[in-house]
Coordinates of C-alpha atoms and ligand atoms in Angstrom, one line a residue:
X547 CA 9.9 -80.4 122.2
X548 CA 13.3 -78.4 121.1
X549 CA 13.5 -74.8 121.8
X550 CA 13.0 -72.2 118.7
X551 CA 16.2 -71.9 117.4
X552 CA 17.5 -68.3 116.1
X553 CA 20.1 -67.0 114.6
X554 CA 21.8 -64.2 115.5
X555 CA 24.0 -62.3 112.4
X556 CA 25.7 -59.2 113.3
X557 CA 29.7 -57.8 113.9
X558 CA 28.8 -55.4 117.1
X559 CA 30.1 -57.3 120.1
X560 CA 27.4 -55.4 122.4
X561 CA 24.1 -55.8 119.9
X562 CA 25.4 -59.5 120.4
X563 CA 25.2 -59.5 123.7
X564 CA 22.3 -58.0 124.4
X565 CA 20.6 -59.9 121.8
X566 CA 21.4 -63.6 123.4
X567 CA 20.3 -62.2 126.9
X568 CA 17.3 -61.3 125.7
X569 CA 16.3 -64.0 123.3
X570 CA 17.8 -66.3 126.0
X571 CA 15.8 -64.9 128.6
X572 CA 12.5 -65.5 126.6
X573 CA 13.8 -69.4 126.4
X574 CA 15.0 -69.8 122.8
X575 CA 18.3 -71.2 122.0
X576 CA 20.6 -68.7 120.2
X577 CA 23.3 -69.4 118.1
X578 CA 25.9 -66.1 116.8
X579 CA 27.8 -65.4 113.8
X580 CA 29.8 -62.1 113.4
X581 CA 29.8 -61.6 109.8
X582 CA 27.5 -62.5 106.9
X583 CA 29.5 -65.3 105.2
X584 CA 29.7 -67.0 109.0
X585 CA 25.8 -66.5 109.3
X586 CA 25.5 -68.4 105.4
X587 CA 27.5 -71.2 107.0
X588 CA 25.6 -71.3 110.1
X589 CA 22.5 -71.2 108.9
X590 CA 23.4 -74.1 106.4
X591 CA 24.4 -75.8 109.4
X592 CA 22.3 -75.3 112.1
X593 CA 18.9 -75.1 110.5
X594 CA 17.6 -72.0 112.3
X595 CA 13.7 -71.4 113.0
X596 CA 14.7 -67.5 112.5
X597 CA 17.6 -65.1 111.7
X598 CA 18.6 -61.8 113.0
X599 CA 20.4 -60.2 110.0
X600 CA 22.3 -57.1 109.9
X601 CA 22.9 -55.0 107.2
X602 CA 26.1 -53.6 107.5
X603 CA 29.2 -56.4 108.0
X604 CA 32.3 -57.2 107.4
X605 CA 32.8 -59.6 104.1
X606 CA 29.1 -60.1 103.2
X607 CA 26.6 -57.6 104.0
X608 CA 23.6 -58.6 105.4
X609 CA 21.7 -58.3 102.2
X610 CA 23.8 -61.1 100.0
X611 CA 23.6 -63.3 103.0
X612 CA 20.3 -63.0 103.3
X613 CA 20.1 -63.4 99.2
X614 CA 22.6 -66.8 99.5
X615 CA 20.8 -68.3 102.4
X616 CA 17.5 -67.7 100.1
X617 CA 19.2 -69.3 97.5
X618 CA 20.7 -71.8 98.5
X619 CA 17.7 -73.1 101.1
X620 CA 16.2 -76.2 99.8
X621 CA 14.0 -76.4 102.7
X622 CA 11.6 -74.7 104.4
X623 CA 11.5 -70.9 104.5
X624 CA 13.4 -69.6 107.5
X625 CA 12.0 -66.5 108.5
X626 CA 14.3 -63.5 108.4
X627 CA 14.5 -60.0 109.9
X628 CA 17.1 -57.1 109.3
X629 CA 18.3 -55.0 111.7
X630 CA 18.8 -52.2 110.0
X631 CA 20.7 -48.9 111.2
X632 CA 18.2 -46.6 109.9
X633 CA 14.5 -45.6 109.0
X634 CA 15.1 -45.0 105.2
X635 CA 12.4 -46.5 103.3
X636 CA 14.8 -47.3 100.6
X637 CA 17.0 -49.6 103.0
X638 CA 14.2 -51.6 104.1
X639 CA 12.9 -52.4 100.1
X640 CA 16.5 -53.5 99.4
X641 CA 16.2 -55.5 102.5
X642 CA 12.5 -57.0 101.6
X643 CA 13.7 -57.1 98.0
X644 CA 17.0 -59.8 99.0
X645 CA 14.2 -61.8 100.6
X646 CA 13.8 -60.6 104.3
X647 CA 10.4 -61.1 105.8
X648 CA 10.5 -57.8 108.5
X649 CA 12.9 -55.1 109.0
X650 CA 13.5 -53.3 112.5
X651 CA 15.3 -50.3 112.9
X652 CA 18.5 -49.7 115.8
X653 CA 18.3 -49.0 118.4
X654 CA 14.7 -50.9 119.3
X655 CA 13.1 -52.2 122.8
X656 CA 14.1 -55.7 122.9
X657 CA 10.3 -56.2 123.8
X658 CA 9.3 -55.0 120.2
X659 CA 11.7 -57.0 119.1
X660 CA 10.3 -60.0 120.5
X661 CA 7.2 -59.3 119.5
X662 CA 8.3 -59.0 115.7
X663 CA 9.8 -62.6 116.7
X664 CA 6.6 -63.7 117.6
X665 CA 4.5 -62.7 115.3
X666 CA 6.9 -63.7 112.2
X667 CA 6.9 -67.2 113.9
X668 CA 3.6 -67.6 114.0
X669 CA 2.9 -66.3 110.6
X670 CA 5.5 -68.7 109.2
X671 CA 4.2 -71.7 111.3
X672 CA 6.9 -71.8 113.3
X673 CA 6.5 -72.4 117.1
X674 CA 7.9 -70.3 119.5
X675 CA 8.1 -72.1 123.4
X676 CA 6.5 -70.2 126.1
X677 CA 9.2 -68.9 128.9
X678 CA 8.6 -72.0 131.1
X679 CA 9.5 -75.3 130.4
X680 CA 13.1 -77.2 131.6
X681 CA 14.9 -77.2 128.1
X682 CA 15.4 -73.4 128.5
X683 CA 18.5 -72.6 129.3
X684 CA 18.8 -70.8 132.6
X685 CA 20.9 -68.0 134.5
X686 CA 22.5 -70.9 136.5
X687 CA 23.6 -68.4 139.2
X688 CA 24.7 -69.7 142.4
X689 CA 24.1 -67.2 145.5
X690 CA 25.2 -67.9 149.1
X691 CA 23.7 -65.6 152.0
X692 CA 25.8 -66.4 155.1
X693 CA 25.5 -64.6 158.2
X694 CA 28.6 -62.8 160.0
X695 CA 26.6 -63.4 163.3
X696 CA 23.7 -65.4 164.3
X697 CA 20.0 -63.3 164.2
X698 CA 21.5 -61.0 162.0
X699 CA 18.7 -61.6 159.4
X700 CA 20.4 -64.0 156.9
X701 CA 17.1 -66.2 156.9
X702 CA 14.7 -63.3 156.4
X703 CA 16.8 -61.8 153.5
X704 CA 17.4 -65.0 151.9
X705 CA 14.1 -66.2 151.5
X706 CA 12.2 -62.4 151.1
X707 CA 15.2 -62.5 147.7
X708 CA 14.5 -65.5 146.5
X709 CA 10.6 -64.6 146.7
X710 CA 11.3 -61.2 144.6
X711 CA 13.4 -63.1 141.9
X712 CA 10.7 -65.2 141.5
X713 CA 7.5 -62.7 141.4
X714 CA 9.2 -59.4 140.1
X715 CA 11.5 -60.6 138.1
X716 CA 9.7 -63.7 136.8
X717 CA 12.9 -65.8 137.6
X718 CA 12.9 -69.4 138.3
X719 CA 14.1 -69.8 141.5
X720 CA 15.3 -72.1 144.2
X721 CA 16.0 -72.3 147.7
X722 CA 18.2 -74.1 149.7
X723 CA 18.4 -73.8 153.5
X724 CA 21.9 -75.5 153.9
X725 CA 22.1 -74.8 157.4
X726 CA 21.8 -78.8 158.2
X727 CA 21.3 -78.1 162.0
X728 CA 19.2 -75.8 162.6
X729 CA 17.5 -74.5 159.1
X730 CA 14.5 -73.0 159.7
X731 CA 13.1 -72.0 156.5
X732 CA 10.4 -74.8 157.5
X733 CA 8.8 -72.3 160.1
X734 CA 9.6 -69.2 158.2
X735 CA 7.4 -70.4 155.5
X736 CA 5.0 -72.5 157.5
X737 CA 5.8 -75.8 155.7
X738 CA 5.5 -79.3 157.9
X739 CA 8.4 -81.8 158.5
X740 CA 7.5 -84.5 156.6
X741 CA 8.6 -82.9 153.4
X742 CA 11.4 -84.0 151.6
X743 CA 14.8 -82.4 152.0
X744 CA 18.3 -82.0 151.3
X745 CA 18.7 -85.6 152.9
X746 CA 16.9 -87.3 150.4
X747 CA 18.5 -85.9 148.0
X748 CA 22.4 -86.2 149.2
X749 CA 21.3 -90.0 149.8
X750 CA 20.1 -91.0 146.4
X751 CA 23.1 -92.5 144.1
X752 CA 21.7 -91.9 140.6
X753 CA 20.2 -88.1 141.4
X754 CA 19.0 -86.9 138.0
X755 CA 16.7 -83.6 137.0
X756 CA 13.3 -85.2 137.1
X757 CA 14.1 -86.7 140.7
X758 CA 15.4 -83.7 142.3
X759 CA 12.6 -81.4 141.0
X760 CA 10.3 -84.1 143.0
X761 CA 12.4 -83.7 146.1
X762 CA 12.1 -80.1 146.1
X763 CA 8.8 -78.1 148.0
X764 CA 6.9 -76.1 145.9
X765 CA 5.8 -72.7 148.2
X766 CA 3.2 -70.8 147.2
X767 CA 5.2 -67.9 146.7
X768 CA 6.4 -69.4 143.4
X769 CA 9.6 -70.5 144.6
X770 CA 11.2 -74.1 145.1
X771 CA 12.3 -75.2 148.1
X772 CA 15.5 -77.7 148.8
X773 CA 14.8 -78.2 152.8
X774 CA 17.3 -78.6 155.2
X775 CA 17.0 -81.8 157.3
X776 CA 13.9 -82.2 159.5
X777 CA 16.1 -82.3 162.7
X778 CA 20.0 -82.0 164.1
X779 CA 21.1 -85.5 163.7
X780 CA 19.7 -86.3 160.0
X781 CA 22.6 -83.2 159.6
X782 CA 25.2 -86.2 160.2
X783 CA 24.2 -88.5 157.4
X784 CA 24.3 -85.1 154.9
X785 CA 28.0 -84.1 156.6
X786 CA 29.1 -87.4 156.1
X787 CA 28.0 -88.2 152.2
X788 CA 29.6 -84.9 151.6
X789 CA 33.2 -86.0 153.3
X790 CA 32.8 -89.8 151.7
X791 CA 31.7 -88.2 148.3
X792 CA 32.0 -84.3 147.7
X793 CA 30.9 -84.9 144.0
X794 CA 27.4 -85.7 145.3
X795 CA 26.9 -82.2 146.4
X796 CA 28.5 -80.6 143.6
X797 CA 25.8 -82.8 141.2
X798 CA 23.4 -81.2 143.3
X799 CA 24.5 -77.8 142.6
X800 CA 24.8 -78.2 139.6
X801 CA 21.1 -79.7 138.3
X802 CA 19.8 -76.9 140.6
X803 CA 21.8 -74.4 138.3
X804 CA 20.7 -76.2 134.9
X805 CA 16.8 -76.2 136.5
X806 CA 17.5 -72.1 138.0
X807 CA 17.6 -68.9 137.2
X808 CA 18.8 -68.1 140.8
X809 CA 19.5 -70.9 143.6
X810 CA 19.4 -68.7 146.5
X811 CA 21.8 -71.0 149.6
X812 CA 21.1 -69.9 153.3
X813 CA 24.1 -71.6 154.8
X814 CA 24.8 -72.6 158.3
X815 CA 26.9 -70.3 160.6
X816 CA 29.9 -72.6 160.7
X817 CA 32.3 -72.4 158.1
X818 CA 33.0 -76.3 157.8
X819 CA 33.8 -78.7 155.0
X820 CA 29.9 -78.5 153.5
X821 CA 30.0 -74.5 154.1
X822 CA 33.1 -74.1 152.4
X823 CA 32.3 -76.4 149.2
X824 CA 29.0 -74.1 148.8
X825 CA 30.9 -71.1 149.0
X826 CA 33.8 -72.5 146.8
X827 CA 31.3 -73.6 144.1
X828 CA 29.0 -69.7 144.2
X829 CA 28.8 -66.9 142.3
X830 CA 28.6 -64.6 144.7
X831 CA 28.6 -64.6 148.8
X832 CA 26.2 -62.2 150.2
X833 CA 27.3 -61.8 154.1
X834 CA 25.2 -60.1 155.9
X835 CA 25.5 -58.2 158.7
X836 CA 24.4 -55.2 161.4
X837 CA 26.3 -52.4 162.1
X838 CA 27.2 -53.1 166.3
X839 CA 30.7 -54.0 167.0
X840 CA 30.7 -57.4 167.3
X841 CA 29.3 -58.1 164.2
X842 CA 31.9 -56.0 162.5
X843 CA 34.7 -58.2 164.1
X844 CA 33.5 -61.4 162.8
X845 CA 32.8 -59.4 159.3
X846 CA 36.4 -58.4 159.3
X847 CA 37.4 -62.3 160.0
X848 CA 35.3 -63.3 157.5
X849 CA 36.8 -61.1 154.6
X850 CA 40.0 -62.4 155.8
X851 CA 38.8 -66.3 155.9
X852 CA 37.7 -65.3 152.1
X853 CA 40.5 -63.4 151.3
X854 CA 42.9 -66.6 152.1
X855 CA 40.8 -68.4 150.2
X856 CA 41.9 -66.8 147.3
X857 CA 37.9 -65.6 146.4
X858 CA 37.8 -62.2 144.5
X859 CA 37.0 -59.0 146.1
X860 CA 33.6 -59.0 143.2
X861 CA 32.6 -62.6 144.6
X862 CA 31.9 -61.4 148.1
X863 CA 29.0 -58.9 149.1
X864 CA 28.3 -57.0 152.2
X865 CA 24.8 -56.7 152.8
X866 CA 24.1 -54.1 156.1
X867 CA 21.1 -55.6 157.4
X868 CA 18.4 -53.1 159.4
X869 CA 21.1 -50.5 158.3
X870 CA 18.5 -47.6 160.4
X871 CA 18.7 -49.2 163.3
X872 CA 20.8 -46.9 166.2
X873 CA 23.4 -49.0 167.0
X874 CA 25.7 -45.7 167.4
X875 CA 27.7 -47.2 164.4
X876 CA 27.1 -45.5 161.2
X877 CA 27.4 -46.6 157.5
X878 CA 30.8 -44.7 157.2
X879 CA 32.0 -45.9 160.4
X880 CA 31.6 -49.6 159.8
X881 CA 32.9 -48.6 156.0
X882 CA 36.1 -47.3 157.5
X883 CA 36.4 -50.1 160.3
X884 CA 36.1 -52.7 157.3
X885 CA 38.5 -51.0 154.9
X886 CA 35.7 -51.3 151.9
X887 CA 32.6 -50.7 150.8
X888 CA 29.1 -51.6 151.8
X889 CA 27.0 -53.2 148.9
X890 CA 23.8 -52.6 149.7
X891 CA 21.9 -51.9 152.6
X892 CA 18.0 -53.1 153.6
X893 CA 16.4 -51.0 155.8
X894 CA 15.0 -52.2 159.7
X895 CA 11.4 -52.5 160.1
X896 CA 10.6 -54.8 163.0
X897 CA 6.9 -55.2 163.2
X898 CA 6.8 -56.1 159.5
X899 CA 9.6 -58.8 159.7
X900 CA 8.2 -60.4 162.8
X901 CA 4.7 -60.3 161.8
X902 CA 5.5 -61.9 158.4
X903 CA 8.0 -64.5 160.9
X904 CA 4.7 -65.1 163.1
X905 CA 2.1 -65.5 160.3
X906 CA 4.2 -68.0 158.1
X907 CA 4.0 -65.8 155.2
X908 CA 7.1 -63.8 154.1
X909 CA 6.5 -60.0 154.0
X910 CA 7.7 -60.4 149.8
X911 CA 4.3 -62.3 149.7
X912 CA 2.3 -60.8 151.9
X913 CA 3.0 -57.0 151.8
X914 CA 5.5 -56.8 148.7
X915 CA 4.4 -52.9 148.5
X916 CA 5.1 -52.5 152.1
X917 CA 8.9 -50.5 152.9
X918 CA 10.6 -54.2 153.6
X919 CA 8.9 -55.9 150.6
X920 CA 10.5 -52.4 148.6
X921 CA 13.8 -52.7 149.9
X922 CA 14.0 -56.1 149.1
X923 CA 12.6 -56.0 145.8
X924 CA 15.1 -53.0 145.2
X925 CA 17.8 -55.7 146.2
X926 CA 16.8 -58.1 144.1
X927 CA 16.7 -56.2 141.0
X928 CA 20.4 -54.6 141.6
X929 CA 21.9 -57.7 142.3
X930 CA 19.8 -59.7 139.2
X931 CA 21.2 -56.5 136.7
X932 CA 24.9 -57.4 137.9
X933 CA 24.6 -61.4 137.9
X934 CA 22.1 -61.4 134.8
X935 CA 24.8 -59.3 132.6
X936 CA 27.6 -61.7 133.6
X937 CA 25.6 -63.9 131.8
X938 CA 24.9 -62.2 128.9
X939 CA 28.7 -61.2 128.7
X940 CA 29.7 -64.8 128.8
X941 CA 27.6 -66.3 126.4
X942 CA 28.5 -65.0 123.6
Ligands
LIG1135 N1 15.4 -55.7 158.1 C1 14.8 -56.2 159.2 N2 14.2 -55.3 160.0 C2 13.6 -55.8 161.2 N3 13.8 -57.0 161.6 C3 14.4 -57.9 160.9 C4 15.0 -57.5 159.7 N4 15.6 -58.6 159.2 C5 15.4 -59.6 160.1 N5 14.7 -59.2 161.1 C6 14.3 -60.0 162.3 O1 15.5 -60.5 162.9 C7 15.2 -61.8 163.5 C8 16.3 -62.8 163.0 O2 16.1 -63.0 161.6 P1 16.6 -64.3 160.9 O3 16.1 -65.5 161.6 O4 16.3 -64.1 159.5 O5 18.2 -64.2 161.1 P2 19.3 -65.3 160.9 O6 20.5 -64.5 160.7 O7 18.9 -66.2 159.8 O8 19.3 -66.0 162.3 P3 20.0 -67.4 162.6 O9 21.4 -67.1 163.0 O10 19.2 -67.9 163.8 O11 19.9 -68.3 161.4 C9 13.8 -62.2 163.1 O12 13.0 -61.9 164.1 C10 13.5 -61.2 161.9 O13 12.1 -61.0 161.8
LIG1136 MG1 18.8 -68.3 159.7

């Protein structure tokens, strides 16, 4: 089935965009036009299941487009509201009166607004898709957690992210442990060997959507899981399909980021050929990192490596991992070692991150209230209100 189509008619840039994140968000497929004779067009040719009108627009006002598209639709009825700029009863006749269905006054709670959506839709017959569902169109963000020194927490902060995406913020999400040697998101999340991983998938020549969404592990958390190879040397044949063929990973990526909101990537500690493609091909690199002097070296290294790279400044993230602990280094110490600014910080709270590493069952799952399962969800939600609003900005 096709996702609910709506169009959206309006001149302010911003209303735009926040409008196509949110209707996007809720799975329909949104179409813009920025002045009324544009949205007369549009709707001619696109055949919308609903319109967004507003009133006030450059060359036709939002009540003669909605009067022409009335007029000129053979068809079905398409369902329109008007966004109108104020509560005066008179407006909203005039707007009723050129054939609107339901009016709704700026500045509303996009939640009201899909409501109104909703309910017009199924008044009018029209189906609207529930959130979930493959033809929705995703966040297709890519984000790669590397680790500026081994145990510094990269694991536990990948997968306690990707577990908050998923259950706070309702987004679909993957994760990939791409480190090939040693991955151990198997253990962390108590899942056996004989699952399918990243091997199968690197090796199959005609990789499609419906195959890959078989080869990845469902956790109980609500997230999806691309494994890294049961053991060290199935690493090999993944290295070496990546050297002979880098558009095999790169197809990967990308039907993980048409199935995903958010694939979260734990990488390997080696920056190598596969590392390199995964960082090349993310949104955003999260390193992470303690504040003790050796792990500020290698950070330092690895802004460099970056820097040469030619990624942006925005594209790379310190995370201070266990940023309580007394290491003797503070915040502002390892700020001014480093020359920039710490991103964000997750505080340390052994017994609850090895209890959740002993038990199998990720402290996001099992104690989300708990001051890890906090930090992390705090995380989350800053990083999902930067990388979701890229979105929105670009797709317009
Ligand atoms: N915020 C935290 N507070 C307390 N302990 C933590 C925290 N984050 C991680 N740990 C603990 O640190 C240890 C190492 O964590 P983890 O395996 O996630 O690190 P890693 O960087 O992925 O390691 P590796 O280099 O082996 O891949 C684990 O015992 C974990 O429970
Ligand atoms: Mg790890």
């Amino acid at each position: 089935m096709a996702a609910t189509k709506v169009l959206v008619v309006d001149d302010d840039l911003n209303i735009q965009r926040v409008l196509v994140f949110t209707l996007k968000q809720e799975g329909f497929e949104v179409h813009v036009a920025s002045d009324g004779q544009a949205g007369v067009e549009m709707a001619a040719a696109i055949d919308p299941d609903l319109i967004l009108m507003d009133v006030a627009m450059p060359k036709l006002d939002g009540y003669a487009a909605t009067q022409q598209i009335r007029a000129g639709n053979s068809g079905r009825r398409v369902p329109i509201i008007m966004l109108t700029a104020e509560a005066d009863v008179e407006q909203r006749v005039k707007g009723l009166r050129a054939g609107a269905d339901d009016d709704i006054v700026k500045p509303f709670h996009p939640l009201e607004l899909i409501a109104r959506i909703r309910a017009l839709l199924a008044r009018s017959g029209g189906g609207a898709k529930p959130k979930t569902g493959t033809e929705a169109p995703t966040l297709s963000r890519l984000c790669s957690f590397y680790g500026a020194k081994g145990g510094v927490g990269t694991t536990t902060l990948a997968i306690n992210t990707a577990i908050a995406l998923a259950t706070r913020l309702r987004r679909r999400t993957a994760l990939f442990d791409a480190n090939l040697q040693f991955g151990d998101e198997r253990v962390f999340l108590d899942l056996g060997l004989d699952s399918s991983s990243i091997v199968n998938a690197i090796s199959e020549p005609d990789l499609d959507a419906d195959l890959l969404k078989r080869l990845m592990v469902t956790h109980r958390s609500g997230i999806e899981l691309l494994l890294a190879p049961p053991n060290p040397e199935q690493a090999d044949i993944v290295v070496e399909r990546q050297r002979n063929e880098p558009g095999t990973l790169t197809n990967i990526l990308h039907l993980l980021r048409k199935a995903y909101d958010y694939t979260i990537v734990d990488t390997g500690r080696t920056i190598d050929d596969f590392t390199l493609q995964l960082f090349d091909e993310s949104d955003v690199i999260f390193v992470v990192m303690t504040a003790d002097l050796s792990c500020l070296k290698n950070v330092r290294l690895v802004l460099e490596t970056m820097d040469s790279l030619g990624f942006e400044r925005s594209k790379v993230q310190l995370v201070l991992n266990r940023s309580n602990a007394y290491t003797g280094i503070n915040v502002d110490n390892a700020e001014s070692a480093l020359g920039r600014k710490i991103d964000y910080q997750v505080i340390n709270e052994y017994r609850g991150a090895i209890s959740a590493l002993n038990s199998g069952e990720p402290f996001m799952s099992s104690r989300p209230d708990g001051p890890l399962g906090a930090a992390l969800s705090k995380f989350a939600q800053d990083i999902d209100a930067v990388l979701a609003a890229e979105v929105a900005g670009a797709g317009v």
